[in-house]
Coordinates of C-alpha atoms in Angstrom, one line a residue:
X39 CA 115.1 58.4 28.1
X40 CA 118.9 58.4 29.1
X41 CA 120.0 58.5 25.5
X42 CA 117.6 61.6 25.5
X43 CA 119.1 63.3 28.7
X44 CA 122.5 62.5 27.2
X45 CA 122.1 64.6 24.3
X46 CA 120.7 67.2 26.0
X47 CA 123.3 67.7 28.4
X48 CA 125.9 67.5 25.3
X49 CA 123.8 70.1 23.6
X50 CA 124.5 72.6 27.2
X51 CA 127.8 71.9 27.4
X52 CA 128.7 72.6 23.5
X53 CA 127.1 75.9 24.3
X54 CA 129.2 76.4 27.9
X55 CA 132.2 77.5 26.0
X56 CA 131.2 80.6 24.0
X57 CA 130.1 81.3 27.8
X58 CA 133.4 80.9 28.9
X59 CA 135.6 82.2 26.5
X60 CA 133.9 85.1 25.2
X61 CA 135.1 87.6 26.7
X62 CA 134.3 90.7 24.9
X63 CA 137.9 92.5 24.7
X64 CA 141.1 92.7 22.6
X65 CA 144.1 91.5 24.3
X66 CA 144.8 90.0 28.1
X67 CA 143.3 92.1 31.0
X68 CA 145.2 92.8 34.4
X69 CA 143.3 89.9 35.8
X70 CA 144.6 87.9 33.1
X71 CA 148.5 88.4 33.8
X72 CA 148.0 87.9 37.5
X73 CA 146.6 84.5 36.7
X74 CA 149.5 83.8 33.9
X75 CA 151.6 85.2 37.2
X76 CA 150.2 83.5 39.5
X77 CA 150.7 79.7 37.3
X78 CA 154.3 80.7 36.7
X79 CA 155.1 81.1 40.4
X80 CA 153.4 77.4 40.7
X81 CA 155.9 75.6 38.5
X82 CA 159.0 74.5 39.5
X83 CA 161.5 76.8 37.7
X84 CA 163.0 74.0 35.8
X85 CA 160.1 73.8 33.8
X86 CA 159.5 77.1 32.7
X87 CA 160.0 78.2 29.4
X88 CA 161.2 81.4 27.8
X89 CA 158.0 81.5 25.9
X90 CA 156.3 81.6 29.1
X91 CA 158.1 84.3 30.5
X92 CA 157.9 86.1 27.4
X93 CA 153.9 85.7 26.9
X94 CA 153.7 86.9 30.6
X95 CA 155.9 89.9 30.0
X96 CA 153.5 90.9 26.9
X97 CA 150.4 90.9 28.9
X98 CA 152.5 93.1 31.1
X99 CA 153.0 95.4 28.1
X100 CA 149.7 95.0 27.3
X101 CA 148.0 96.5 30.5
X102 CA 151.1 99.0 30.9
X103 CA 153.1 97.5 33.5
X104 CA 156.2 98.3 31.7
X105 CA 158.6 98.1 34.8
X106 CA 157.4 94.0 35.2
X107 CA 157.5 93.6 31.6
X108 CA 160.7 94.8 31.1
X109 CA 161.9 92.4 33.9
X110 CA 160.0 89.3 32.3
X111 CA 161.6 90.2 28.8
X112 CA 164.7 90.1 30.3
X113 CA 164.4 86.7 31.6
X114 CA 162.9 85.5 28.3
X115 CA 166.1 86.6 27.3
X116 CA 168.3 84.7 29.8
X117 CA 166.4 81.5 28.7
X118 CA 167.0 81.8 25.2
X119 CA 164.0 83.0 23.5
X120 CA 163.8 82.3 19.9
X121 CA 163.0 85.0 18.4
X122 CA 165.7 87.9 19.8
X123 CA 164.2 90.4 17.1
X124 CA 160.8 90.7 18.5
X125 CA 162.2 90.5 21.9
X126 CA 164.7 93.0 21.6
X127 CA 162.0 95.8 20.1
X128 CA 160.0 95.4 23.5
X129 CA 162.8 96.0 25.6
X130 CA 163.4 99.4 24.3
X131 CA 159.7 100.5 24.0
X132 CA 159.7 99.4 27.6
X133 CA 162.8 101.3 28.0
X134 CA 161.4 104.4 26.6
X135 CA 157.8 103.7 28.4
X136 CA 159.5 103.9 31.6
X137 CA 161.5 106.8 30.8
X138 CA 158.1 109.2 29.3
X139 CA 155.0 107.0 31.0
X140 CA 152.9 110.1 30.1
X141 CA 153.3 108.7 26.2
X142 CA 153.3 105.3 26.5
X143 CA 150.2 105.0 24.8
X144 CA 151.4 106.7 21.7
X145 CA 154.2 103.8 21.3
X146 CA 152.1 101.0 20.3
X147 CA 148.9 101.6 19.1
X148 CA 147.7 98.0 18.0
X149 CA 148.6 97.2 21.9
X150 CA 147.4 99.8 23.9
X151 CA 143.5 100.7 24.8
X152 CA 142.3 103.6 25.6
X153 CA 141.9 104.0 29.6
X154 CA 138.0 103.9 29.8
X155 CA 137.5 101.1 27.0
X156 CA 140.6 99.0 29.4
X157 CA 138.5 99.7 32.7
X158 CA 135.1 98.4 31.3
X159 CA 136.9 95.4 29.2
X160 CA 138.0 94.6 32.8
X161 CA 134.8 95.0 34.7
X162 CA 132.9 93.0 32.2
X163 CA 136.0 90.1 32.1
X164 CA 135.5 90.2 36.1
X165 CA 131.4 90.2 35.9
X166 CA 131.7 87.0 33.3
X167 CA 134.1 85.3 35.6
X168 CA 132.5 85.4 39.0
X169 CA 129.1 84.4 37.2
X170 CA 131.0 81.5 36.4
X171 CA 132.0 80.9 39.7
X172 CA 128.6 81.0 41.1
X173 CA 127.7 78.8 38.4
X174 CA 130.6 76.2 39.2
X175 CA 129.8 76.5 43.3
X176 CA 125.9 75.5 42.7
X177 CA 126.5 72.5 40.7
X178 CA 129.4 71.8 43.2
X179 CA 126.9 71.8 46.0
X180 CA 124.7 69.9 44.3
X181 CA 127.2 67.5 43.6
X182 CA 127.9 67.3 47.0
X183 CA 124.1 67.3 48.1
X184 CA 124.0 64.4 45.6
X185 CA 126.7 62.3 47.3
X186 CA 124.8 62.8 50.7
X187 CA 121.5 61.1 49.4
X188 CA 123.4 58.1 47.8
X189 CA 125.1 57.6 51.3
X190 CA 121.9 58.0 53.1
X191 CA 119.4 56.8 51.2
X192 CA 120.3 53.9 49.1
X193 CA 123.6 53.3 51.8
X194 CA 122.3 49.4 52.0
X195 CA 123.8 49.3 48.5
X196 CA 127.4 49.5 48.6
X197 CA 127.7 50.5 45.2
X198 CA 126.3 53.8 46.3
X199 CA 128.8 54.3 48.6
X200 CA 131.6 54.4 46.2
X201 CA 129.3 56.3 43.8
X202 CA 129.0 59.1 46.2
X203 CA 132.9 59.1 47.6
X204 CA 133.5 59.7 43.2
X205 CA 130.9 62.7 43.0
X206 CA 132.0 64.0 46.8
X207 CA 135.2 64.2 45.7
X208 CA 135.2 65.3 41.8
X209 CA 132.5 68.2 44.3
X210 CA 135.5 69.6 45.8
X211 CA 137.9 69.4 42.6
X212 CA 135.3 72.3 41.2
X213 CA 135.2 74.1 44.8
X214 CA 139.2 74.6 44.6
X215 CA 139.1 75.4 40.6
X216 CA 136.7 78.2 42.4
X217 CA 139.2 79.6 44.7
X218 CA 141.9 79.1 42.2
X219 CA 140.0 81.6 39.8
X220 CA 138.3 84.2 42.6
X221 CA 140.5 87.1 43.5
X222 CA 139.2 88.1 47.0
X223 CA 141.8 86.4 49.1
X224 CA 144.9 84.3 47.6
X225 CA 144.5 80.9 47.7
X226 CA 148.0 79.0 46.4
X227 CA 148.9 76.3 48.4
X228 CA 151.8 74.2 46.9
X229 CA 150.0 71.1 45.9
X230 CA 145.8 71.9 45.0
X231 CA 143.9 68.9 46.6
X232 CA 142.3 68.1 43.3
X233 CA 145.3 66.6 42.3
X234 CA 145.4 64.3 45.5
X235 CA 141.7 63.5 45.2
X236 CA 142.6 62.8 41.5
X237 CA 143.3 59.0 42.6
X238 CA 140.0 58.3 44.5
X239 CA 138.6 59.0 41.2
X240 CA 138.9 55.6 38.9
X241 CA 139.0 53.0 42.2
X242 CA 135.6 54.5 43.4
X243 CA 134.0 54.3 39.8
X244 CA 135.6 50.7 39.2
X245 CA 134.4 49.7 42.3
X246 CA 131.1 51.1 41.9
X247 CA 130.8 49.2 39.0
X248 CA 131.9 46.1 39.7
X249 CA 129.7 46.1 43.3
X250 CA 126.3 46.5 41.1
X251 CA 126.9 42.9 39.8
X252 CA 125.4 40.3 42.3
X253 CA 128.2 37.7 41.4
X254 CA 131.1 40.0 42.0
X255 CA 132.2 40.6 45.8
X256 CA 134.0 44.2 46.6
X257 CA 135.9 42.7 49.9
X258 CA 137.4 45.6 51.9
X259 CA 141.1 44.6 52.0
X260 CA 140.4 44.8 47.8
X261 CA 139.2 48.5 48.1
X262 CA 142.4 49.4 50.7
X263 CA 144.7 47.7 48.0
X264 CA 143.1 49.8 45.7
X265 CA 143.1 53.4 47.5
X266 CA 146.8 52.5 48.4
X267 CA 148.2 55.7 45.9
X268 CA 145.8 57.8 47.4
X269 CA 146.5 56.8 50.7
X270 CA 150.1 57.1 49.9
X271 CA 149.6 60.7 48.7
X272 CA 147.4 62.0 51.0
X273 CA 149.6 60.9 54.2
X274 CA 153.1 62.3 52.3
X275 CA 151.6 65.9 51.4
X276 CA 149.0 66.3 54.5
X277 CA 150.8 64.4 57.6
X278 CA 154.4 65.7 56.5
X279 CA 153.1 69.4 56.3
X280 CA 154.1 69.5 52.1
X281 CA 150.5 72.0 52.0
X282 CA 152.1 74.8 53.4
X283 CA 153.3 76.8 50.9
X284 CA 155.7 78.6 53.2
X285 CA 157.4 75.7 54.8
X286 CA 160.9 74.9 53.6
X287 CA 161.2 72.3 53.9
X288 CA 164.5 70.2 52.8
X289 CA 164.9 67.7 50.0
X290 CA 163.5 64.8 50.3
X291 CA 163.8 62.0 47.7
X292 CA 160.2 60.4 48.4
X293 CA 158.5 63.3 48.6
X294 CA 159.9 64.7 45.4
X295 CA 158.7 61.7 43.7
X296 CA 155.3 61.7 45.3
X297 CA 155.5 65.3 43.5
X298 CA 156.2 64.1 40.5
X299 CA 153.8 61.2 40.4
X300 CA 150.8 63.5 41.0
X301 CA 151.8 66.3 38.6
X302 CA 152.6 64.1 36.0
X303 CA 149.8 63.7 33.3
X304 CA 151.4 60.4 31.5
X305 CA 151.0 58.5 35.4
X306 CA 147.7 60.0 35.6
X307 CA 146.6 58.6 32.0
X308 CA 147.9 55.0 32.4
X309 CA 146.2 55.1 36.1
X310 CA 142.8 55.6 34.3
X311 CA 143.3 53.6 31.2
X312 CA 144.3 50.5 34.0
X313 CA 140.7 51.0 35.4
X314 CA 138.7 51.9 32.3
X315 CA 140.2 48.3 31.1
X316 CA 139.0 46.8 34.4
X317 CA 135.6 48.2 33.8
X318 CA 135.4 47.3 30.2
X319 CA 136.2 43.7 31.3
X320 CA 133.4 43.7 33.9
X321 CA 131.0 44.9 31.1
X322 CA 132.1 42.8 28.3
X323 CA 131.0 39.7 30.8
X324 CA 128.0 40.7 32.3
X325 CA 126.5 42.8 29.0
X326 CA 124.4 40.0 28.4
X327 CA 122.5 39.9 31.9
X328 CA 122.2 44.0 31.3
X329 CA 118.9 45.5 30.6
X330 CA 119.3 48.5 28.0
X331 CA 119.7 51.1 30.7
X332 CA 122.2 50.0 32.8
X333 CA 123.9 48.6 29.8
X334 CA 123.6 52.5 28.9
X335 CA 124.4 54.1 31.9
X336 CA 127.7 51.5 32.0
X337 CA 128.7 53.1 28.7
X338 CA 128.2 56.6 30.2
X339 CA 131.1 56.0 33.1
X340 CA 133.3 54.4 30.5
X341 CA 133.1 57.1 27.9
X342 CA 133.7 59.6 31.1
X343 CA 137.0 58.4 31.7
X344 CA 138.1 57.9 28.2
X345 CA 136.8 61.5 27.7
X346 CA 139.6 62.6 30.7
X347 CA 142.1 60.1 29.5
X348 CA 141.9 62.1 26.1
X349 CA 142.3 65.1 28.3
X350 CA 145.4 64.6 30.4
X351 CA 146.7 63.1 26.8
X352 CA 146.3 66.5 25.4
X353 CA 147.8 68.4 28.7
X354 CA 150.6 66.4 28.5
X355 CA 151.5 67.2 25.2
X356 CA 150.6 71.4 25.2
X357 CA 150.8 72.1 29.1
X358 CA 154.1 74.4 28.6
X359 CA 151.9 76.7 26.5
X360 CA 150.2 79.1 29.2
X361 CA 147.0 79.8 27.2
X362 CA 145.9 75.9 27.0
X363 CA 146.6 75.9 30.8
X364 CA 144.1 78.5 31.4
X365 CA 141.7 77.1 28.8
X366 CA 141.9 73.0 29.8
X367 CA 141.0 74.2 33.5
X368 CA 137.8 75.5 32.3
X369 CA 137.1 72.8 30.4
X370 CA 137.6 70.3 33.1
X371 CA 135.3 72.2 35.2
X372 CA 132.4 72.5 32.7
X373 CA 133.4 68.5 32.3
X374 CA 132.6 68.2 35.8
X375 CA 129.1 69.6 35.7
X376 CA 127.8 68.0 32.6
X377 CA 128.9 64.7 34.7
X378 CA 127.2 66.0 38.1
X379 CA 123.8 67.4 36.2
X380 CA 123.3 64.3 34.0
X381 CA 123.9 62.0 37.6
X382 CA 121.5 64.4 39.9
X383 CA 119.2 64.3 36.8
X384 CA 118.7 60.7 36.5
X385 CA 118.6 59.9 39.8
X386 CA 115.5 62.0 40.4
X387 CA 113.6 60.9 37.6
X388 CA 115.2 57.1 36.8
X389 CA 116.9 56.3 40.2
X390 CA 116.9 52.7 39.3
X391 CA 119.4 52.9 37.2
X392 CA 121.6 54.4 39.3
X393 CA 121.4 52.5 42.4
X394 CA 119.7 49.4 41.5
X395 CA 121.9 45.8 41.5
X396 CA 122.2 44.7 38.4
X397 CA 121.0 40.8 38.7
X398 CA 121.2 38.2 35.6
X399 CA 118.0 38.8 33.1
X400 CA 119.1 36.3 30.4
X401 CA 116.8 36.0 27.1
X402 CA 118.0 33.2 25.7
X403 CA 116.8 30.3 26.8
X404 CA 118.5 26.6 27.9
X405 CA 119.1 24.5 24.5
X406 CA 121.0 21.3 23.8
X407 CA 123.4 22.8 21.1
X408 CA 124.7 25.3 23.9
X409 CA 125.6 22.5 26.2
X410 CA 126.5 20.1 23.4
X411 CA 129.9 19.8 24.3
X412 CA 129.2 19.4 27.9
X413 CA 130.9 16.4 29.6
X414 CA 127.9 16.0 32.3
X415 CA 125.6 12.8 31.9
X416 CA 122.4 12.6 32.4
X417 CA 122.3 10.5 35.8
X418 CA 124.8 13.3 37.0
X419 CA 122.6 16.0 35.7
X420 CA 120.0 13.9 38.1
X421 CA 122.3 13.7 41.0
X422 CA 123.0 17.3 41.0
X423 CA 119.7 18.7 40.6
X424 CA 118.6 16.1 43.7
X425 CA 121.8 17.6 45.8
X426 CA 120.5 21.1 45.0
X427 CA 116.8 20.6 45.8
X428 CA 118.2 19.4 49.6
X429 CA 120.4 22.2 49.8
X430 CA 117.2 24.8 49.1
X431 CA 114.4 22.8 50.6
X432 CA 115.8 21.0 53.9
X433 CA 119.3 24.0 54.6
X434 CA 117.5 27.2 53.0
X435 CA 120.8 28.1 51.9
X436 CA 119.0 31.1 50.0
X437 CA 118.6 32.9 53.0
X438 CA 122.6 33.4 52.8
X439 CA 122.0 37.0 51.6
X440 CA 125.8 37.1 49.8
X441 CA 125.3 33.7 47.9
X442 CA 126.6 33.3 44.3
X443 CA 126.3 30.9 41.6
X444 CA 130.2 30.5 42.2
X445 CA 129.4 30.3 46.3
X446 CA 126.6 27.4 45.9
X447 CA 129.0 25.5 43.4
X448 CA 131.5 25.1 46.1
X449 CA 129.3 24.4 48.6
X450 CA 128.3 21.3 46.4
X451 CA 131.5 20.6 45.1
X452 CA 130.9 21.1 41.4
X453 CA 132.1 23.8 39.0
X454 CA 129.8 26.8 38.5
X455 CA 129.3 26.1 34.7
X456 CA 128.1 22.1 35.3
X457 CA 125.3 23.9 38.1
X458 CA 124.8 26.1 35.7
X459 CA 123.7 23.4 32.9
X460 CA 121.5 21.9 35.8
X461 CA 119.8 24.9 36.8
X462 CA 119.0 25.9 33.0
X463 CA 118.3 22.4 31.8
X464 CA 116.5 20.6 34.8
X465 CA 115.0 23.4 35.8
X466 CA 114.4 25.4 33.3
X467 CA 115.6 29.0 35.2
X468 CA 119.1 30.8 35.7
X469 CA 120.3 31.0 39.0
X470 CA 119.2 34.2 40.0
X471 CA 115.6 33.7 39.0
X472 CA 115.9 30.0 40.9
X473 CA 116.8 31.6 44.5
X474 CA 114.4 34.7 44.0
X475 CA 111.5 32.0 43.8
X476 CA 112.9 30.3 47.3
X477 CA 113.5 33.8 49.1
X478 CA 109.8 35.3 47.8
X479 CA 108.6 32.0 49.1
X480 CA 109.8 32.1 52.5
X481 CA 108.8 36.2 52.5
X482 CA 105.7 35.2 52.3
X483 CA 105.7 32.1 54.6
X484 CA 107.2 35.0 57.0
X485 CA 104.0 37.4 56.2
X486 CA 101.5 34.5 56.8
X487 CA 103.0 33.7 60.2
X488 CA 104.3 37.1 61.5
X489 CA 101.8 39.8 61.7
X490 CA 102.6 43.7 61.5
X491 CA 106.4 42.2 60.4
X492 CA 108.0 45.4 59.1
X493 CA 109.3 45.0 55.6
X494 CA 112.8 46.8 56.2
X495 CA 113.0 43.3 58.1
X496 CA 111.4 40.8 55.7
X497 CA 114.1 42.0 53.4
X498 CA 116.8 40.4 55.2
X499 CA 115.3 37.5 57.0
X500 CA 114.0 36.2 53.9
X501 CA 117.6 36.6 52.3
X502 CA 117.6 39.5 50.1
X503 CA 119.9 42.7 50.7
X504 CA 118.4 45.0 49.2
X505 CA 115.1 46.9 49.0
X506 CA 115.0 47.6 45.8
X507 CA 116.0 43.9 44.3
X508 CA 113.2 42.6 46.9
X509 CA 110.4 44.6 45.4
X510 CA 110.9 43.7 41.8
X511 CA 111.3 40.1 42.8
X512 CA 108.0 40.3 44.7
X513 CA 106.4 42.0 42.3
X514 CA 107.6 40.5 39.5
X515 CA 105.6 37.3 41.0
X516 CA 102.5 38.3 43.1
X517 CA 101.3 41.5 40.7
X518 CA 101.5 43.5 44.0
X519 CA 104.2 44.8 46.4
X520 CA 104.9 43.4 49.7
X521 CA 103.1 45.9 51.4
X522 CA 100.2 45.6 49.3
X523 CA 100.4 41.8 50.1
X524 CA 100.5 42.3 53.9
X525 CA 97.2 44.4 54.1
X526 CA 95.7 41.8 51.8
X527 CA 97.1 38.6 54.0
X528 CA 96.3 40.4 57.8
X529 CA 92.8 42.2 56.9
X530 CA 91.2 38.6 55.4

């Protein structure tokens, strides 16, 4: 099923583009040069080119704003641009444009459109793009709606959590692209807070991951160490008033280098590639507990940020070319909602493998070849397996909702691979399956002896932390569901 929903959201969004990028006219529309305008004015002068000025001053020609043409050739000029020939024949038919506008249109023919054929080309360029808009705020809502139901309704997971701050935030990326690309008020401020929220996005997916495993604890100074760079950015651009785009503020070494670090693509791809390897290393130990869909799902995430890693690789390398800039936008924002629909998608009809814990399910079983080189006797195998049984039967140390097979092994004073070899051998489980059997146990010791118990608190008092891990357990060994099991136990 997720392969299938894969495909078919990679099917849409091969068919996005034409979408996009059709736009049904020859040459750049008025619309277009205010936008080409408008990303000039928002790079630092040092890094624009004479090419840029010079592609800007022929979409000026273009729409016949000769006097702003004329100015932008000139500049071209003052930066060198390659090729003076070309440059210098648009100077004088600006020149003479300026001087007889009534015959402008006669100068170039190959450039110029005729008035009404312009004005429609423009209104259907408009229609397409606030469509797209509309199109870009729904899913953004929805993303956003999204993020609101994993914090309220599966918040007892805290892998939710970090799921929803990722699809919050990527939410109000696709909101600013929106007022980026609408023209009915000006929205420019001098650093876009998609590029701030850019480094909540790999912590909160890393730690999203690593939170669904059992045996891995997400402590909250780790997640502050984490969100440090965002932190970092957020209080130098918000606090210290670098938003306003009218503020003058005076150099100011640190905050020239947060600049720099959250404009630069390169720092943005080796801030992702760190956390795509810390994922990968997560999933390269734990594939083996998987089941095929969250094994899947896993893969999903990790292609996701290899996808944008490939991206900002890209932007890094053509971002002084003007028509990329405009065309990598779109993209990202299309990227965007292929990632939001296939996530809103499966969580409506396959929730489970979204917010479920992902809890060991090994198939192989316990042999003596895989512990053949295993320094534990058999009297200590004995000793240990007696030590465990007290710590279960006579302390109920299951009931410690947070317990690990790394937890227990200290408790006993024993390394986690030697308890593992006793669990396997002597008992013929894993570790998980071993405390599941104590907790549903005592859940039902606690149903037998507690009548009209509600099940939100069985959960916890019979050392589970989770609903959903709690009903499969139960399940998986009664045939019913708790519920079930209660009317059953207090109507006999």
């Amino acid at each position: 099923m997720l392969k299938f929903i894969f495909a078919f959201f990679i099917y849409v969004f091969s068919l996005l583009p034409l979408l996009v990028f059709s736009q049904g006219h020859n040459g750049n529309t008025n619309e277009d040069c205010n936008l080409m305008l408008s990303s000039l004015e928002k790079k630092e002068i040092k890094n624009s080119t004479a090419n840029d000025y010079f592609e800007l001053a022929i979409c000026m020609y273009e729409n016949e704003r000769f006097n702003a043409a004329y100015d932008f050739f000139i500049k071209a000029r003052s930066l060198n641009f390659t090729d003076n020939e070309e440059l210098e024949k648009y100077l004088i038919l600006c020149s003479i444009a300026m001087d007889d506008n009534e015959n402008s249109l006669d100068l170039n023919p190959q450039v110029q459109a005729p008035d009404k054929t312009l004005l429609a080309n423009n209104y259907k360029h408009t229609i397409q793009v606030h469509l797209l808009n509309l199109i870009f705020i729904i899913v953004a809502f929805t993303g956003i709606v999204t993020a609101l139901i994993l914090f309220k309704k599966y918040k007892n997971n805290k892998s939710n959590i970090f799921l929803g701050i990722f699809v919050m935030t990527i939410s109000f990326a696709l909101l600013e692209l929106v007022l980026f690309w609408q023209d009915f008020f000006e929205y420019s401020p001098t650093v876009a807070i998609y590029r701030v929220l850019f480094f909540l996005w790999a912590p909160s997916l890393y730690f999203y991951v690593k939170s669904k495993f059992i045996d891995l604890r997400v402590t909250n100074t780790t997640v502050i160490l984490h969100y440090i760079p965002f932190i970092i950015v957020l209080i130098s651009l918000v606090i210290l008033g670098n938003f306003n785009v009218r503020t003058h503020a005076p150099e100011n070494a640190f905050l020239d280098s947060i600049s720099f670090i959250i404009n630069d693509n390169w720092i943005k791809t080796v801030h992702l590639l760190i956390y795509l390897i810390l994922i990968f290393n997560i999933f390269k130990y734990h594939k083996t507990i998987m089941q095929k869909n969250s094994k899947n799902w896993i893969k999903t995430l990790m292609v996701f940020i290899l996808i944008l890693i490939l991206f900002l690789v890209t932007r890094a390398g053509f971002e002084h070319i003007y028509a990329f800039d405009y065309i990598s936008k779109y993209f990202i924002a299309v990227y965007f909602i292929l990632f939001i629909s296939i996530l809103a998608t499966l969580l409506l009809i396959q929730p489970e493998v979204i917010t479920e814990l992902i809890t060991a399910t090994y198939t192989d079983q316990p042999t003596k070849d895989k512990y053949k080189n295993s320094g534990l006797t058999t009297t200590m195998s004995h000793q240990l397996k007696s030590q465990l049984e007290d710590l279960l039967e006579k302390d109920k140390i299951y009931l410690d909702n947070t317990l690990t097979l790394a937890k227990l092994a200290k408790n006993m004073n024993v390394d986690r691979y030697s308890l593992s070899q006793v669990i396997n051998q002597e008992l013929n489980k894993n570790f998980y399956e071993l405390i599941n059997d104590y907790r549903i146990k005592e859940a039902v010791s606690i149903i037998e002896s507690k009548q009209e118990i509600q099940v939100v608190d069985l959960i916890y008092e019979s050392g589970f932390n989770n609903k959903v891990s709690f009903y499969k357990a139960f399940k998986k060994r009664l045939d019913m569901t708790p519920k079930d099991y209660m009317a059953k136990t207090w109507n006999s």
